[in-house]
Amino acid sequence: MTRAVYPGTFDPCTNGHLDIIRRAARQFDEVIVGVLRNSAKTPLFSTEERVNILREVTRDIPNIVVKSFHGLSVDFVKECDAQVIVRGLRAITDFEYELQMAQTNRVMAPGIDTMFLITSLEYAYLSSTTVKEVAAFGADLSKFVPPYVAELMQEKLKNRK
Ligand code: ADP
């Protein structure tokens, strides 16, 4: 069984993430989306909320499992008995960081490979950070995130005001 882990913060999951998830699901028997409990960042959505969002928006993809984790991605990958880390590459700016991460992970865990999926053109500009920025001004989010996420973001930001 081929199993991959797609790790990230997903605060929140965007159409770009979802595109990578769908495409990875076609390449592996199972894809585990790993939601990082990151104490260094203050996320808009809690880890549990991010996990629930991802479960909801991937309901129609049978070979997706969503779990949270903390610590090193390679340890989580081993725990999951997976062989591959999937990451999305948007622009050249992602490349340097991703290359460094992939090489560091390979030194720590030579049996685990990182595979990059190049972003679909229509999502190349999209990041969770910019979506949060425009959401704060009440913009229409329908082109950026699934409708369920747009609704939750609007609710969350309303409660913050
Ligand atoms: P991290 O904080 O680990 O970078 P993110 O949740 O921002 O987590 O992203 C997780 C992964 O998804 C990364 O590999 C990132 O490059 C990729 N990604 C983010 N946005 C997009 C997008 N619009 N298209 C393709 N890949 C993306």
Tab-separated table of C-alpha atoms and ligand atoms in Angstrom:
chain	number	residue	atom	x	y	z
A	1	MET	CA	0.000	0.000	0.000
A	2	THR	CA	1.405	3.394	-0.978
A	3	ARG	CA	0.760	5.992	1.660
A	4	ALA	CA	1.742	9.678	1.630
A	5	VAL	CA	1.505	12.451	4.188
A	6	TYR	CA	0.618	16.008	3.172
A	7	PRO	CA	1.693	18.143	6.141
A	8	GLY	CA	0.848	21.802	6.639
A	9	THR	CA	-0.759	24.421	8.818
A	10	PHE	CA	-3.929	24.766	6.718
A	11	ASP	CA	-5.104	27.936	8.501
A	12	PRO	CA	-7.460	27.659	6.720
A	13	CYS	CA	-7.556	25.132	3.904
A	14	THR	CA	-7.743	26.978	0.553
A	15	ASN	CA	-8.744	25.828	-2.939
A	16	GLY	CA	-4.992	25.512	-3.619
A	17	HIS	CA	-4.550	23.006	-0.778
A	18	LEU	CA	-7.641	21.115	-1.880
A	19	ASP	CA	-6.299	20.869	-5.419
A	20	ILE	CA	-3.047	19.337	-4.125
A	21	ILE	CA	-5.032	16.926	-1.905
A	22	ARG	CA	-7.200	15.750	-4.826
A	23	ARG	CA	-4.242	15.267	-7.118
A	24	ALA	CA	-2.190	13.449	-4.447
A	25	ALA	CA	-5.180	11.175	-3.769
A	26	ARG	CA	-4.975	9.994	-7.369
A	27	GLN	CA	-1.314	9.003	-6.984
A	28	PHE	CA	-1.364	7.113	-3.674
A	29	ASP	CA	-3.576	4.456	-2.099
A	30	GLU	CA	-3.964	6.687	0.951
A	31	VAL	CA	-3.075	10.308	1.705
A	32	ILE	CA	-2.929	11.471	5.299
A	33	VAL	CA	-3.365	15.216	5.639
A	34	GLY	CA	-1.285	16.170	8.696
A	35	VAL	CA	-2.431	19.328	10.447
A	36	LEU	CA	0.455	20.814	12.374
A	37	ARG	CA	-0.118	21.909	15.959
A	38	ASN	CA	2.238	24.830	15.704
A	39	SER	CA	2.929	26.647	18.931
A	40	ALA	CA	5.074	29.272	17.158
A	41	LYS	CA	2.134	30.592	15.101
A	42	THR	CA	-1.149	31.972	16.404
A	43	PRO	CA	-3.660	30.488	14.009
A	44	LEU	CA	-7.086	31.897	13.193
A	45	PHE	CA	-8.545	28.405	13.558
A	46	SER	CA	-7.622	26.001	16.357
A	47	THR	CA	-6.069	22.663	15.446
A	48	GLU	CA	-9.403	20.893	16.040
A	49	GLU	CA	-11.206	23.408	13.816
A	50	ARG	CA	-8.628	22.991	11.035
A	51	VAL	CA	-8.932	19.198	11.241
A	52	ASN	CA	-12.749	19.393	11.110
A	53	ILE	CA	-12.640	21.785	8.136
A	54	LEU	CA	-10.347	19.455	6.206
A	55	ARG	CA	-12.531	16.421	7.024
A	56	GLU	CA	-15.605	18.296	5.810
A	57	VAL	CA	-14.095	19.535	2.527
A	58	THR	CA	-12.527	16.147	1.683
A	59	ARG	CA	-15.608	14.058	2.526
A	60	ASP	CA	-16.044	13.021	-1.109
A	61	ILE	CA	-12.474	11.678	-1.433
A	62	PRO	CA	-12.454	8.151	-0.006
A	63	ASN	CA	-8.691	7.691	0.449
A	64	ILE	CA	-8.053	10.831	2.528
A	65	VAL	CA	-7.464	10.669	6.272
A	66	VAL	CA	-7.037	13.854	8.328
A	67	LYS	CA	-4.983	13.838	11.541
A	68	SER	CA	-3.209	16.433	13.650
A	69	PHE	CA	0.391	16.148	14.757
A	70	HIS	CA	3.112	18.058	16.520
A	71	GLY	CA	6.844	17.832	16.222
A	72	LEU	CA	8.813	16.765	13.188
A	73	SER	CA	7.006	15.833	9.968
A	74	VAL	CA	9.359	12.870	9.421
A	75	ASP	CA	8.422	11.400	12.819
A	76	PHE	CA	4.745	11.749	11.961
A	77	VAL	CA	5.358	10.116	8.560
A	78	LYS	CA	7.058	7.138	10.250
A	79	GLU	CA	4.249	6.901	12.795
A	80	CYS	CA	1.768	6.749	9.902
A	81	ASP	CA	3.838	4.052	8.193
A	82	ALA	CA	4.008	6.272	5.086
A	83	GLN	CA	6.850	6.539	2.573
A	84	VAL	CA	6.327	9.952	1.027
A	85	ILE	CA	5.837	13.593	2.044
A	86	VAL	CA	3.755	15.609	-0.409
A	87	ARG	CA	4.245	19.363	-0.652
A	88	GLY	CA	2.843	21.946	-3.035
A	89	LEU	CA	5.108	24.329	-4.924
A	90	ARG	CA	3.723	27.673	-5.997
A	91	ALA	CA	6.499	30.017	-6.944
A	92	ILE	CA	10.241	30.270	-6.865
A	93	THR	CA	9.869	31.823	-3.413
A	94	ASP	CA	8.520	28.497	-2.092
A	95	PHE	CA	11.335	26.587	-3.730
A	96	GLU	CA	14.273	27.591	-1.571
A	97	TYR	CA	12.527	26.849	1.699
A	98	GLU	CA	10.980	23.631	0.419
A	99	LEU	CA	14.305	22.392	-0.970
A	100	GLN	CA	15.996	23.008	2.374
A	101	MET	CA	13.192	21.260	4.271
A	102	ALA	CA	13.193	18.281	1.893
A	103	GLN	CA	16.960	17.861	2.166
A	104	THR	CA	16.929	18.194	5.938
A	105	ASN	CA	14.157	15.595	6.124
A	106	ARG	CA	16.103	13.260	3.880
A	107	VAL	CA	19.169	13.472	6.120
A	108	MET	CA	17.000	12.723	9.162
A	109	ALA	CA	14.991	9.976	7.452
A	110	PRO	CA	16.684	8.619	4.289
A	111	GLY	CA	13.816	6.209	3.629
A	112	ILE	CA	11.278	9.007	3.204
A	113	ASP	CA	11.073	11.009	-0.011
A	114	THR	CA	9.437	14.369	-0.630
A	115	MET	CA	7.333	14.722	-3.748
A	116	PHE	CA	6.335	18.142	-5.016
A	117	LEU	CA	3.163	18.848	-6.885
A	118	ILE	CA	3.289	22.033	-8.908
A	119	THR	CA	0.323	24.241	-8.171
A	120	SER	CA	-2.427	24.473	-10.757
A	121	LEU	CA	-2.119	27.826	-12.521
A	122	GLU	CA	-5.399	29.171	-11.202
A	123	TYR	CA	-4.221	28.758	-7.579
A	124	ALA	CA	-0.609	29.834	-8.004
A	125	TYR	CA	-1.137	33.139	-6.196
A	126	LEU	CA	-3.215	31.746	-3.356
A	127	SER	CA	-2.064	31.531	0.272
A	128	SER	CA	-3.869	31.169	3.595
A	129	THR	CA	-2.247	34.433	4.718
A	130	THR	CA	-3.644	36.534	1.870
A	131	VAL	CA	-7.071	34.925	2.243
A	132	LYS	CA	-7.105	35.950	5.922
A	133	GLU	CA	-6.018	39.469	4.992
A	134	VAL	CA	-8.800	40.005	2.478
A	135	ALA	CA	-11.348	38.266	4.729
A	136	ALA	CA	-10.640	40.851	7.425
A	137	PHE	CA	-12.057	43.478	5.039
A	138	GLY	CA	-15.200	41.500	4.361
A	139	ALA	CA	-14.258	40.562	0.774
A	140	ASP	CA	-15.977	37.780	-1.173
A	141	LEU	CA	-13.957	34.614	-0.531
A	142	SER	CA	-15.707	32.292	-2.963
A	143	LYS	CA	-12.813	32.192	-5.446
A	144	PHE	CA	-10.265	31.337	-2.766
A	145	VAL	CA	-11.727	28.798	-0.361
A	146	PRO	CA	-14.532	26.184	-0.362
A	147	PRO	CA	-17.958	27.682	0.585
A	148	TYR	CA	-17.893	25.954	3.991
A	149	VAL	CA	-14.579	27.636	4.839
A	150	ALA	CA	-15.793	31.052	3.615
A	151	GLU	CA	-18.796	30.792	5.922
A	152	LEU	CA	-16.698	29.831	8.955
A	153	MET	CA	-14.196	32.620	8.297
A	154	GLN	CA	-16.894	35.252	8.050
A	155	GLU	CA	-18.460	34.000	11.297
A	156	LYS	CA	-15.123	33.949	13.095
A	157	LEU	CA	-14.161	37.436	11.975
A	158	LYS	CA	-17.604	38.803	12.913
A	159	ASN	CA	-17.185	37.443	16.436
A	160	ARG	CA	-13.757	39.033	16.697
A	161	LYS	CA	-15.043	42.537	15.968
B	1	ADP	P1	3.132	25.525	5.888
B	1	ADP	O1	2.940	26.510	6.996
B	1	ADP	O2	3.652	24.197	6.305
B	1	ADP	O3	3.808	26.069	4.627
B	1	ADP	P2	0.600	25.708	4.536
B	1	ADP	O4	-0.676	25.242	5.121
B	1	ADP	O5	0.730	27.149	4.238
B	1	ADP	O6	1.657	25.145	5.502
B	1	ADP	O7	0.896	24.902	3.203
B	1	ADP	C1	1.012	23.503	3.164
B	1	ADP	C2	1.544	23.080	1.819
B	1	ADP	O8	0.627	23.465	0.798
B	1	ADP	C3	2.882	23.690	1.414
B	1	ADP	O9	3.602	22.715	0.697
B	1	ADP	C4	2.494	24.826	0.516
B	1	ADP	O10	3.522	25.123	-0.411
B	1	ADP	C5	1.294	24.220	-0.174
B	1	ADP	N1	0.382	25.250	-0.692
B	1	ADP	C6	-0.131	26.304	-0.058
B	1	ADP	N2	-0.919	27.037	-0.867
B	1	ADP	C7	-0.905	26.423	-2.079
B	1	ADP	C8	-1.479	26.694	-3.351
B	1	ADP	N3	-2.219	27.774	-3.542
B	1	ADP	N4	-1.230	25.836	-4.373
B	1	ADP	C9	-0.441	24.755	-4.161
B	1	ADP	N5	0.150	24.448	-2.997
B	1	ADP	C10	-0.075	25.265	-1.956
